[in-house]
Amino acid sequence: MSEAHTGAGDIGRRVAHRRQELGLSREELAERCDMAPGYIAYLEEKPAVVPPDTLTKLAGGLETTPRQLLGGLAERPPGATPGAAASPRLEELDTDECLRLISPGGVGRIAFNGRYGLTVLPVNYRIHEGSIVFRTVAGGTTDEDLRTGWAGVEFTVAFEVDRLDEAMREGWSVLIQGPLHHVTEEERRELARLEVEPWAGGERELYLRITPTRMTGRRVRAAA
């Protein structure tokens, strides 16, 4: 059995996720890959066996690799493959570009001083009116560690989002710093419409919001 047939039911989800990250419609992806839009829809919605040549076209249109679409890197830390881009260039990103990159939402990392020292945790997030919104367990360790105990006094935290292209040895990262706010019940009703869905599941009904006071970013590109 070829590699493209492994975990075929998961390929469609990865295709849809990457397409949305790039801000592409199904029609735009189909045009990039020289495929019918209906096939893209079928692939994203139904378990399907994807021939190797089709997988290669999809990876090209999605600016990724066949291996990533197959989930072959799921158990490895990003960047585990040795090497670097040819003549890499490091670029500083302005605030507008940082916001553009993180605006689709996804997974980021919150960093704060917890009861056991410096703590970094991955969370699913969305952007709402320029702020980072995520969910956690009410009364859980993260909730308690992020409460100051004084009304109107909030901890300052850091939040990082990145995207790495191992095949091209390129990528970007955005670092946000700002106060973390435990939302009120009235605010919660509005934020619930964002559909922030934690991968970890469970009862995570406490919404937290980070208001950026500083935002910086970097991008590594291979020389043209």
JSON list of C-alpha atoms in Angstrom, two decimals:
[
{"chain": "A", "resi": 1, "resn": "MET", "atom": "CA", "xyz": [0.00, 0.00, 0.00]},
{"chain": "A", "resi": 2, "resn": "SER", "atom": "CA", "xyz": [1.41, 3.40, -0.96]},
{"chain": "A", "resi": 3, "resn": "GLU", "atom": "CA", "xyz": [2.05, 6.13, 1.60]},
{"chain": "A", "resi": 4, "resn": "ALA", "atom": "CA", "xyz": [-0.81, 8.22, 0.18]},
{"chain": "A", "resi": 5, "resn": "HIS", "atom": "CA", "xyz": [-3.30, 5.58, 1.27]},
{"chain": "A", "resi": 6, "resn": "THR", "atom": "CA", "xyz": [-2.24, 5.73, 4.92]},
{"chain": "A", "resi": 7, "resn": "GLY", "atom": "CA", "xyz": [-4.75, 7.48, 7.17]},
{"chain": "A", "resi": 8, "resn": "ALA", "atom": "CA", "xyz": [-6.78, 8.57, 4.16]},
{"chain": "A", "resi": 9, "resn": "GLY", "atom": "CA", "xyz": [-9.69, 9.65, 6.37]},
{"chain": "A", "resi": 10, "resn": "ASP", "atom": "CA", "xyz": [-7.50, 12.35, 7.97]},
{"chain": "A", "resi": 11, "resn": "ILE", "atom": "CA", "xyz": [-6.16, 13.91, 4.78]},
{"chain": "A", "resi": 12, "resn": "GLY", "atom": "CA", "xyz": [-9.35, 15.84, 4.07]},
{"chain": "A", "resi": 13, "resn": "ARG", "atom": "CA", "xyz": [-9.28, 17.49, 7.49]},
{"chain": "A", "resi": 14, "resn": "ARG", "atom": "CA", "xyz": [-5.67, 18.53, 6.98]},
{"chain": "A", "resi": 15, "resn": "VAL", "atom": "CA", "xyz": [-6.45, 19.87, 3.51]},
{"chain": "A", "resi": 16, "resn": "ALA", "atom": "CA", "xyz": [-9.38, 21.93, 4.84]},
{"chain": "A", "resi": 17, "resn": "HIS", "atom": "CA", "xyz": [-7.34, 23.25, 7.77]},
{"chain": "A", "resi": 18, "resn": "ARG", "atom": "CA", "xyz": [-4.39, 24.30, 5.62]},
{"chain": "A", "resi": 19, "resn": "ARG", "atom": "CA", "xyz": [-6.69, 25.84, 2.98]},
{"chain": "A", "resi": 20, "resn": "GLN", "atom": "CA", "xyz": [-8.36, 27.96, 5.66]},
{"chain": "A", "resi": 21, "resn": "GLU", "atom": "CA", "xyz": [-4.98, 28.97, 7.07]},
{"chain": "A", "resi": 22, "resn": "LEU", "atom": "CA", "xyz": [-4.06, 30.34, 3.64]},
{"chain": "A", "resi": 23, "resn": "GLY", "atom": "CA", "xyz": [-7.41, 32.09, 3.29]},
{"chain": "A", "resi": 24, "resn": "LEU", "atom": "CA", "xyz": [-8.31, 30.15, 0.14]},
{"chain": "A", "resi": 25, "resn": "SER", "atom": "CA", "xyz": [-11.76, 29.15, -1.03]},
{"chain": "A", "resi": 26, "resn": "ARG", "atom": "CA", "xyz": [-12.30, 25.67, -2.43]},
{"chain": "A", "resi": 27, "resn": "GLU", "atom": "CA", "xyz": [-12.53, 27.19, -5.88]},
{"chain": "A", "resi": 28, "resn": "GLU", "atom": "CA", "xyz": [-9.20, 28.99, -5.48]},
{"chain": "A", "resi": 29, "resn": "LEU", "atom": "CA", "xyz": [-7.48, 25.84, -4.26]},
{"chain": "A", "resi": 30, "resn": "ALA", "atom": "CA", "xyz": [-8.99, 23.85, -7.12]},
{"chain": "A", "resi": 31, "resn": "GLU", "atom": "CA", "xyz": [-7.60, 26.37, -9.60]},
{"chain": "A", "resi": 32, "resn": "ARG", "atom": "CA", "xyz": [-4.15, 26.17, -8.02]},
{"chain": "A", "resi": 33, "resn": "CYS", "atom": "CA", "xyz": [-4.18, 22.37, -8.22]},
{"chain": "A", "resi": 34, "resn": "ASP", "atom": "CA", "xyz": [-5.91, 22.06, -11.62]},
{"chain": "A", "resi": 35, "resn": "MET", "atom": "CA", "xyz": [-8.76, 20.11, -10.03]},
{"chain": "A", "resi": 36, "resn": "ALA", "atom": "CA", "xyz": [-12.54, 20.41, -9.91]},
{"chain": "A", "resi": 37, "resn": "PRO", "atom": "CA", "xyz": [-13.93, 22.35, -6.92]},
{"chain": "A", "resi": 38, "resn": "GLY", "atom": "CA", "xyz": [-16.34, 19.47, -6.35]},
{"chain": "A", "resi": 39, "resn": "TYR", "atom": "CA", "xyz": [-13.42, 17.11, -5.83]},
{"chain": "A", "resi": 40, "resn": "ILE", "atom": "CA", "xyz": [-11.91, 19.42, -3.21]},
{"chain": "A", "resi": 41, "resn": "ALA", "atom": "CA", "xyz": [-15.28, 19.50, -1.41]},
{"chain": "A", "resi": 42, "resn": "TYR", "atom": "CA", "xyz": [-15.59, 15.71, -1.59]},
{"chain": "A", "resi": 43, "resn": "LEU", "atom": "CA", "xyz": [-12.06, 15.24, -0.28]},
{"chain": "A", "resi": 44, "resn": "GLU", "atom": "CA", "xyz": [-12.63, 17.57, 2.67]},
{"chain": "A", "resi": 45, "resn": "GLU", "atom": "CA", "xyz": [-15.99, 16.08, 3.65]},
{"chain": "A", "resi": 46, "resn": "LYS", "atom": "CA", "xyz": [-15.63, 12.36, 2.97]},
{"chain": "A", "resi": 47, "resn": "PRO", "atom": "CA", "xyz": [-12.96, 9.74, 3.73]},
{"chain": "A", "resi": 48, "resn": "ALA", "atom": "CA", "xyz": [-11.13, 9.26, 0.46]},
{"chain": "A", "resi": 49, "resn": "VAL", "atom": "CA", "xyz": [-8.16, 7.43, -0.99]},
{"chain": "A", "resi": 50, "resn": "VAL", "atom": "CA", "xyz": [-5.83, 10.03, -2.52]},
{"chain": "A", "resi": 51, "resn": "PRO", "atom": "CA", "xyz": [-3.48, 8.88, -5.30]},
{"chain": "A", "resi": 52, "resn": "PRO", "atom": "CA", "xyz": [0.15, 9.98, -4.91]},
{"chain": "A", "resi": 53, "resn": "ASP", "atom": "CA", "xyz": [0.11, 12.35, -7.90]},
{"chain": "A", "resi": 54, "resn": "THR", "atom": "CA", "xyz": [-3.05, 14.05, -6.59]},
{"chain": "A", "resi": 55, "resn": "LEU", "atom": "CA", "xyz": [-1.49, 14.37, -3.13]},
{"chain": "A", "resi": 56, "resn": "THR", "atom": "CA", "xyz": [1.55, 16.05, -4.66]},
{"chain": "A", "resi": 57, "resn": "LYS", "atom": "CA", "xyz": [-0.67, 18.57, -6.49]},
{"chain": "A", "resi": 58, "resn": "LEU", "atom": "CA", "xyz": [-2.61, 19.31, -3.32]},
{"chain": "A", "resi": 59, "resn": "ALA", "atom": "CA", "xyz": [0.58, 19.84, -1.34]},
{"chain": "A", "resi": 60, "resn": "GLY", "atom": "CA", "xyz": [1.86, 22.27, -3.96]},
{"chain": "A", "resi": 61, "resn": "GLY", "atom": "CA", "xyz": [-1.38, 24.25, -3.99]},
{"chain": "A", "resi": 62, "resn": "LEU", "atom": "CA", "xyz": [-1.40, 24.37, -0.20]},
{"chain": "A", "resi": 63, "resn": "GLU", "atom": "CA", "xyz": [2.26, 25.39, 0.05]},
{"chain": "A", "resi": 64, "resn": "THR", "atom": "CA", "xyz": [3.13, 22.37, 2.15]},
{"chain": "A", "resi": 65, "resn": "THR", "atom": "CA", "xyz": [4.42, 18.83, 1.64]},
{"chain": "A", "resi": 66, "resn": "PRO", "atom": "CA", "xyz": [2.71, 15.48, 1.00]},
{"chain": "A", "resi": 67, "resn": "ARG", "atom": "CA", "xyz": [4.20, 14.20, 4.24]},
{"chain": "A", "resi": 68, "resn": "GLN", "atom": "CA", "xyz": [2.55, 16.96, 6.25]},
{"chain": "A", "resi": 69, "resn": "LEU", "atom": "CA", "xyz": [-0.82, 16.29, 4.63]},
{"chain": "A", "resi": 70, "resn": "LEU", "atom": "CA", "xyz": [-0.42, 12.64, 5.58]},
{"chain": "A", "resi": 71, "resn": "GLY", "atom": "CA", "xyz": [0.34, 13.55, 9.18]},
{"chain": "A", "resi": 72, "resn": "GLY", "atom": "CA", "xyz": [3.80, 12.01, 8.98]},
{"chain": "A", "resi": 73, "resn": "LEU", "atom": "CA", "xyz": [5.24, 14.76, 11.20]},
{"chain": "A", "resi": 74, "resn": "ALA", "atom": "CA", "xyz": [2.52, 14.68, 13.85]},
{"chain": "A", "resi": 75, "resn": "GLU", "atom": "CA", "xyz": [4.69, 12.97, 16.48]},
{"chain": "A", "resi": 76, "resn": "ARG", "atom": "CA", "xyz": [7.81, 15.06, 15.90]},
{"chain": "A", "resi": 77, "resn": "PRO", "atom": "CA", "xyz": [8.62, 18.53, 17.22]},
{"chain": "A", "resi": 78, "resn": "PRO", "atom": "CA", "xyz": [8.70, 21.24, 14.52]},
{"chain": "A", "resi": 79, "resn": "GLY", "atom": "CA", "xyz": [12.16, 21.67, 13.05]},
{"chain": "A", "resi": 80, "resn": "ALA", "atom": "CA", "xyz": [13.40, 18.22, 14.06]},
{"chain": "A", "resi": 81, "resn": "THR", "atom": "CA", "xyz": [14.79, 17.71, 10.57]},
{"chain": "A", "resi": 82, "resn": "PRO", "atom": "CA", "xyz": [18.33, 19.16, 10.51]},
{"chain": "A", "resi": 83, "resn": "GLY", "atom": "CA", "xyz": [19.41, 21.87, 8.12]},
{"chain": "A", "resi": 84, "resn": "ALA", "atom": "CA", "xyz": [18.65, 25.48, 7.30]},
{"chain": "A", "resi": 85, "resn": "ALA", "atom": "CA", "xyz": [17.43, 27.49, 4.35]},
{"chain": "A", "resi": 86, "resn": "ALA", "atom": "CA", "xyz": [19.99, 28.50, 1.76]},
{"chain": "A", "resi": 87, "resn": "SER", "atom": "CA", "xyz": [21.25, 31.98, 2.68]},
{"chain": "A", "resi": 88, "resn": "PRO", "atom": "CA", "xyz": [18.36, 32.61, 5.10]},
{"chain": "A", "resi": 89, "resn": "ARG", "atom": "CA", "xyz": [17.08, 36.17, 5.61]},
{"chain": "A", "resi": 90, "resn": "LEU", "atom": "CA", "xyz": [15.53, 37.29, 8.90]},
{"chain": "A", "resi": 91, "resn": "GLU", "atom": "CA", "xyz": [12.80, 39.92, 8.55]},
{"chain": "A", "resi": 92, "resn": "GLU", "atom": "CA", "xyz": [11.12, 41.98, 11.25]},
{"chain": "A", "resi": 93, "resn": "LEU", "atom": "CA", "xyz": [7.32, 42.10, 10.92]},
{"chain": "A", "resi": 94, "resn": "ASP", "atom": "CA", "xyz": [5.24, 45.20, 11.62]},
{"chain": "A", "resi": 95, "resn": "THR", "atom": "CA", "xyz": [2.05, 45.11, 13.67]},
{"chain": "A", "resi": 96, "resn": "ASP", "atom": "CA", "xyz": [-0.27, 44.97, 10.66]},
{"chain": "A", "resi": 97, "resn": "GLU", "atom": "CA", "xyz": [1.54, 41.95, 9.24]},
{"chain": "A", "resi": 98, "resn": "CYS", "atom": "CA", "xyz": [1.57, 40.24, 12.64]},
{"chain": "A", "resi": 99, "resn": "LEU", "atom": "CA", "xyz": [-2.19, 40.70, 12.92]},
{"chain": "A", "resi": 100, "resn": "ARG", "atom": "CA", "xyz": [-2.74, 39.41, 9.40]},
{"chain": "A", "resi": 101, "resn": "LEU", "atom": "CA", "xyz": [-0.78, 36.25, 10.14]},
{"chain": "A", "resi": 102, "resn": "ILE", "atom": "CA", "xyz": [-2.52, 35.38, 13.40]},
{"chain": "A", "resi": 103, "resn": "SER", "atom": "CA", "xyz": [-6.03, 36.52, 12.43]},
{"chain": "A", "resi": 104, "resn": "PRO", "atom": "CA", "xyz": [-7.26, 33.10, 11.19]},
{"chain": "A", "resi": 105, "resn": "GLY", "atom": "CA", "xyz": [-6.93, 31.77, 14.75]},
{"chain": "A", "resi": 106, "resn": "GLY", "atom": "CA", "xyz": [-5.64, 28.32, 15.56]},
{"chain": "A", "resi": 107, "resn": "VAL", "atom": "CA", "xyz": [-3.16, 27.17, 18.20]},
{"chain": "A", "resi": 108, "resn": "GLY", "atom": "CA", "xyz": [-0.87, 29.51, 20.12]},
{"chain": "A", "resi": 109, "resn": "ARG", "atom": "CA", "xyz": [1.15, 29.28, 23.33]},
{"chain": "A", "resi": 110, "resn": "ILE", "atom": "CA", "xyz": [0.50, 31.30, 26.47]},
{"chain": "A", "resi": 111, "resn": "ALA", "atom": "CA", "xyz": [3.42, 31.93, 28.83]},
{"chain": "A", "resi": 112, "resn": "PHE", "atom": "CA", "xyz": [3.06, 33.07, 32.45]},
{"chain": "A", "resi": 113, "resn": "ASN", "atom": "CA", "xyz": [4.51, 32.62, 35.91]},
{"chain": "A", "resi": 114, "resn": "GLY", "atom": "CA", "xyz": [2.53, 29.81, 37.51]},
{"chain": "A", "resi": 115, "resn": "ARG", "atom": "CA", "xyz": [2.70, 28.18, 40.92]},
{"chain": "A", "resi": 116, "resn": "TYR", "atom": "CA", "xyz": [5.54, 25.92, 39.75]},
{"chain": "A", "resi": 117, "resn": "GLY", "atom": "CA", "xyz": [7.46, 28.63, 37.92]},
{"chain": "A", "resi": 118, "resn": "LEU", "atom": "CA", "xyz": [7.46, 29.75, 34.31]},
{"chain": "A", "resi": 119, "resn": "THR", "atom": "CA", "xyz": [4.72, 27.90, 32.42]},
{"chain": "A", "resi": 120, "resn": "VAL", "atom": "CA", "xyz": [4.02, 27.62, 28.69]},
{"chain": "A", "resi": 121, "resn": "LEU", "atom": "CA", "xyz": [0.81, 25.97, 27.45]},
{"chain": "A", "resi": 122, "resn": "PRO", "atom": "CA", "xyz": [-0.71, 25.48, 23.98]},
{"chain": "A", "resi": 123, "resn": "VAL", "atom": "CA", "xyz": [-4.28, 26.75, 23.58]},
{"chain": "A", "resi": 124, "resn": "ASN", "atom": "CA", "xyz": [-6.80, 27.13, 20.78]},
{"chain": "A", "resi": 125, "resn": "TYR", "atom": "CA", "xyz": [-7.53, 30.80, 20.19]},
{"chain": "A", "resi": 126, "resn": "ARG", "atom": "CA", "xyz": [-9.52, 33.27, 18.12]},
{"chain": "A", "resi": 127, "resn": "ILE", "atom": "CA", "xyz": [-9.08, 36.99, 17.47]},
{"chain": "A", "resi": 128, "resn": "HIS", "atom": "CA", "xyz": [-11.87, 39.33, 18.58]},
{"chain": "A", "resi": 129, "resn": "GLU", "atom": "CA", "xyz": [-11.56, 43.09, 18.15]},
{"chain": "A", "resi": 130, "resn": "GLY", "atom": "CA", "xyz": [-7.78, 42.85, 18.22]},
{"chain": "A", "resi": 131, "resn": "SER", "atom": "CA", "xyz": [-7.62, 40.69, 21.36]},
{"chain": "A", "resi": 132, "resn": "ILE", "atom": "CA", "xyz": [-6.67, 37.03, 21.84]},
{"chain": "A", "resi": 133, "resn": "VAL", "atom": "CA", "xyz": [-9.51, 34.88, 23.20]},
{"chain": "A", "resi": 134, "resn": "PHE", "atom": "CA", "xyz": [-9.19, 31.33, 24.52]},
{"chain": "A", "resi": 135, "resn": "ARG", "atom": "CA", "xyz": [-10.95, 28.98, 26.94]},
{"chain": "A", "resi": 136, "resn": "THR", "atom": "CA", "xyz": [-9.89, 27.01, 30.00]},
{"chain": "A", "resi": 137, "resn": "VAL", "atom": "CA", "xyz": [-11.38, 25.11, 32.93]},
{"chain": "A", "resi": 138, "resn": "ALA", "atom": "CA", "xyz": [-13.05, 27.32, 35.53]},
{"chain": "A", "resi": 139, "resn": "GLY", "atom": "CA", "xyz": [-11.34, 26.75, 38.87]},
{"chain": "A", "resi": 140, "resn": "GLY", "atom": "CA", "xyz": [-8.53, 24.77, 37.24]},
{"chain": "A", "resi": 141, "resn": "THR", "atom": "CA", "xyz": [-4.81, 25.31, 37.67]},
{"chain": "A", "resi": 142, "resn": "THR", "atom": "CA", "xyz": [-4.52, 27.76, 34.76]},
{"chain": "A", "resi": 143, "resn": "ASP", "atom": "CA", "xyz": [-7.50, 29.78, 35.97]},
{"chain": "A", "resi": 144, "resn": "GLU", "atom": "CA", "xyz": [-6.14, 30.03, 39.50]},
{"chain": "A", "resi": 145, "resn": "ASP", "atom": "CA", "xyz": [-2.58, 30.82, 38.41]},
{"chain": "A", "resi": 146, "resn": "LEU", "atom": "CA", "xyz": [-3.85, 33.71, 36.29]},
{"chain": "A", "resi": 147, "resn": "ARG", "atom": "CA", "xyz": [-5.88, 35.42, 39.02]},
{"chain": "A", "resi": 148, "resn": "THR", "atom": "CA", "xyz": [-4.14, 38.15, 41.01]},
{"chain": "A", "resi": 149, "resn": "GLY", "atom": "CA", "xyz": [-6.68, 38.15, 43.82]},
{"chain": "A", "resi": 150, "resn": "TRP", "atom": "CA", "xyz": [-7.28, 41.91, 43.50]},
{"chain": "A", "resi": 151, "resn": "ALA", "atom": "CA", "xyz": [-10.20, 43.40, 41.58]},
{"chain": "A", "resi": 152, "resn": "GLY", "atom": "CA", "xyz": [-9.09, 45.30, 38.50]},
{"chain": "A", "resi": 153, "resn": "VAL", "atom": "CA", "xyz": [-5.49, 44.04, 38.73]},
{"chain": "A", "resi": 154, "resn": "GLU", "atom": "CA", "xyz": [-4.42, 41.71, 35.93]},
{"chain": "A", "resi": 155, "resn": "PHE", "atom": "CA", "xyz": [-1.30, 39.70, 35.19]},
{"chain": "A", "resi": 156, "resn": "THR", "atom": "CA", "xyz": [0.74, 40.49, 32.09]},
{"chain": "A", "resi": 157, "resn": "VAL", "atom": "CA", "xyz": [1.33, 37.39, 29.98]},
{"chain": "A", "resi": 158, "resn": "ALA", "atom": "CA", "xyz": [3.01, 36.49, 26.71]},
{"chain": "A", "resi": 159, "resn": "PHE", "atom": "CA", "xyz": [1.34, 34.73, 23.79]},
{"chain": "A", "resi": 160, "resn": "GLU", "atom": "CA", "xyz": [3.15, 33.23, 20.79]},
{"chain": "A", "resi": 161, "resn": "VAL", "atom": "CA", "xyz": [1.92, 31.95, 17.44]},
{"chain": "A", "resi": 162, "resn": "ASP", "atom": "CA", "xyz": [4.10, 30.52, 14.69]},
{"chain": "A", "resi": 163, "resn": "ARG", "atom": "CA", "xyz": [4.08, 28.68, 11.41]},
{"chain": "A", "resi": 164, "resn": "LEU", "atom": "CA", "xyz": [7.00, 26.55, 10.17]},
{"chain": "A", "resi": 165, "resn": "ASP", "atom": "CA", "xyz": [7.60, 25.12, 6.71]},
{"chain": "A", "resi": 166, "resn": "GLU", "atom": "CA", "xyz": [10.14, 22.37, 7.26]},
{"chain": "A", "resi": 167, "resn": "ALA", "atom": "CA", "xyz": [10.47, 21.57, 3.58]},
{"chain": "A", "resi": 168, "resn": "MET", "atom": "CA", "xyz": [11.50, 25.14, 2.71]},
{"chain": "A", "resi": 169, "resn": "ARG", "atom": "CA", "xyz": [13.22, 25.87, 6.07]},
{"chain": "A", "resi": 170, "resn": "GLU", "atom": "CA", "xyz": [11.09, 28.99, 6.32]},
{"chain": "A", "resi": 171, "resn": "GLY", "atom": "CA", "xyz": [8.60, 30.27, 8.85]},
{"chain": "A", "resi": 172, "resn": "TRP", "atom": "CA", "xyz": [7.33, 33.10, 11.01]},
{"chain": "A", "resi": 173, "resn": "SER", "atom": "CA", "xyz": [6.56, 33.77, 14.65]},
{"chain": "A", "resi": 174, "resn": "VAL", "atom": "CA", "xyz": [4.54, 36.47, 16.38]},
{"chain": "A", "resi": 175, "resn": "LEU", "atom": "CA", "xyz": [4.97, 37.39, 20.06]},
{"chain": "A", "resi": 176, "resn": "ILE", "atom": "CA", "xyz": [2.25, 39.27, 21.94]},
{"chain": "A", "resi": 177, "resn": "GLN", "atom": "CA", "xyz": [2.46, 40.74, 25.42]},
{"chain": "A", "resi": 178, "resn": "GLY", "atom": "CA", "xyz": [-0.37, 42.25, 27.42]},
{"chain": "A", "resi": 179, "resn": "PRO", "atom": "CA", "xyz": [-2.75, 41.95, 30.38]},
{"chain": "A", "resi": 180, "resn": "LEU", "atom": "CA", "xyz": [-4.97, 38.90, 30.71]},
{"chain": "A", "resi": 181, "resn": "HIS", "atom": "CA", "xyz": [-8.63, 39.51, 31.56]},
{"chain": "A", "resi": 182, "resn": "HIS", "atom": "CA", "xyz": [-11.18, 37.06, 32.99]},
{"chain": "A", "resi": 183, "resn": "VAL", "atom": "CA", "xyz": [-14.29, 37.94, 31.01]},
{"chain": "A", "resi": 184, "resn": "THR", "atom": "CA", "xyz": [-17.61, 38.81, 32.65]},
{"chain": "A", "resi": 185, "resn": "GLU", "atom": "CA", "xyz": [-20.78, 36.82, 32.02]},
{"chain": "A", "resi": 186, "resn": "GLU", "atom": "CA", "xyz": [-22.03, 39.53, 29.66]},
{"chain": "A", "resi": 187, "resn": "GLU", "atom": "CA", "xyz": [-18.76, 39.43, 27.71]},
{"chain": "A", "resi": 188, "resn": "ARG", "atom": "CA", "xyz": [-18.87, 35.65, 27.68]},
{"chain": "A", "resi": 189, "resn": "ARG", "atom": "CA", "xyz": [-22.19, 35.59, 25.82]},
{"chain": "A", "resi": 190, "resn": "GLU", "atom": "CA", "xyz": [-20.66, 37.68, 23.05]},
{"chain": "A", "resi": 191, "resn": "LEU", "atom": "CA", "xyz": [-17.43, 35.68, 22.88]},
{"chain": "A", "resi": 192, "resn": "ALA", "atom": "CA", "xyz": [-19.29, 32.36, 22.75]},
{"chain": "A", "resi": 193, "resn": "ARG", "atom": "CA", "xyz": [-20.15, 33.20, 19.14]},
{"chain": "A", "resi": 194, "resn": "LEU", "atom": "CA", "xyz": [-16.46, 32.94, 18.21]},
{"chain": "A", "resi": 195, "resn": "GLU", "atom": "CA", "xyz": [-16.64, 29.13, 18.46]},
{"chain": "A", "resi": 196, "resn": "VAL", "atom": "CA", "xyz": [-13.30, 28.71, 20.20]},
{"chain": "A", "resi": 197, "resn": "GLU", "atom": "CA", "xyz": [-13.07, 24.92, 20.40]},
{"chain": "A", "resi": 198, "resn": "PRO", "atom": "CA", "xyz": [-10.22, 23.54, 22.55]},
{"chain": "A", "resi": 199, "resn": "TRP", "atom": "CA", "xyz": [-8.67, 20.38, 21.13]},
{"chain": "A", "resi": 200, "resn": "ALA", "atom": "CA", "xyz": [-8.49, 18.95, 24.65]},
{"chain": "A", "resi": 201, "resn": "GLY", "atom": "CA", "xyz": [-12.29, 19.03, 24.92]},
{"chain": "A", "resi": 202, "resn": "GLY", "atom": "CA", "xyz": [-14.02, 18.84, 28.28]},
{"chain": "A", "resi": 203, "resn": "GLU", "atom": "CA", "xyz": [-15.82, 21.54, 30.23]},
{"chain": "A", "resi": 204, "resn": "ARG", "atom": "CA", "xyz": [-13.74, 24.61, 29.41]},
{"chain": "A", "resi": 205, "resn": "GLU", "atom": "CA", "xyz": [-16.32, 27.32, 29.88]},
{"chain": "A", "resi": 206, "resn": "LEU", "atom": "CA", "xyz": [-14.05, 30.06, 31.25]},
{"chain": "A", "resi": 207, "resn": "TYR", "atom": "CA", "xyz": [-13.13, 32.62, 28.59]},
{"chain": "A", "resi": 208, "resn": "LEU", "atom": "CA", "xyz": [-9.89, 34.58, 28.94]},
{"chain": "A", "resi": 209, "resn": "ARG", "atom": "CA", "xyz": [-8.83, 37.56, 26.85]},
{"chain": "A", "resi": 210, "resn": "ILE", "atom": "CA", "xyz": [-5.38, 39.02, 26.22]},
{"chain": "A", "resi": 211, "resn": "THR", "atom": "CA", "xyz": [-5.26, 42.66, 25.13]},
{"chain": "A", "resi": 212, "resn": "PRO", "atom": "CA", "xyz": [-2.00, 43.25, 23.24]},
{"chain": "A", "resi": 213, "resn": "THR", "atom": "CA", "xyz": [0.16, 46.14, 24.45]},
{"chain": "A", "resi": 214, "resn": "ARG", "atom": "CA", "xyz": [3.17, 45.00, 22.44]},
{"chain": "A", "resi": 215, "resn": "MET", "atom": "CA", "xyz": [3.33, 42.86, 19.33]},
{"chain": "A", "resi": 216, "resn": "THR", "atom": "CA", "xyz": [6.47, 41.82, 17.47]},
{"chain": "A", "resi": 217, "resn": "GLY", "atom": "CA", "xyz": [7.20, 39.27, 14.80]},
{"chain": "A", "resi": 218, "resn": "ARG", "atom": "CA", "xyz": [9.91, 37.72, 12.71]},
{"chain": "A", "resi": 219, "resn": "ARG", "atom": "CA", "xyz": [9.99, 35.80, 9.45]},
{"chain": "A", "resi": 220, "resn": "VAL", "atom": "CA", "xyz": [12.77, 33.61, 8.08]},
{"chain": "A", "resi": 221, "resn": "ARG", "atom": "CA", "xyz": [12.94, 33.32, 4.30]},
{"chain": "A", "resi": 222, "resn": "ALA", "atom": "CA", "xyz": [15.27, 31.51, 1.98]},
{"chain": "A", "resi": 223, "resn": "ALA", "atom": "CA", "xyz": [17.18, 33.85, -0.32]},
{"chain": "A", "resi": 224, "resn": "ALA", "atom": "CA", "xyz": [15.59, 34.20, -3.74]}
]
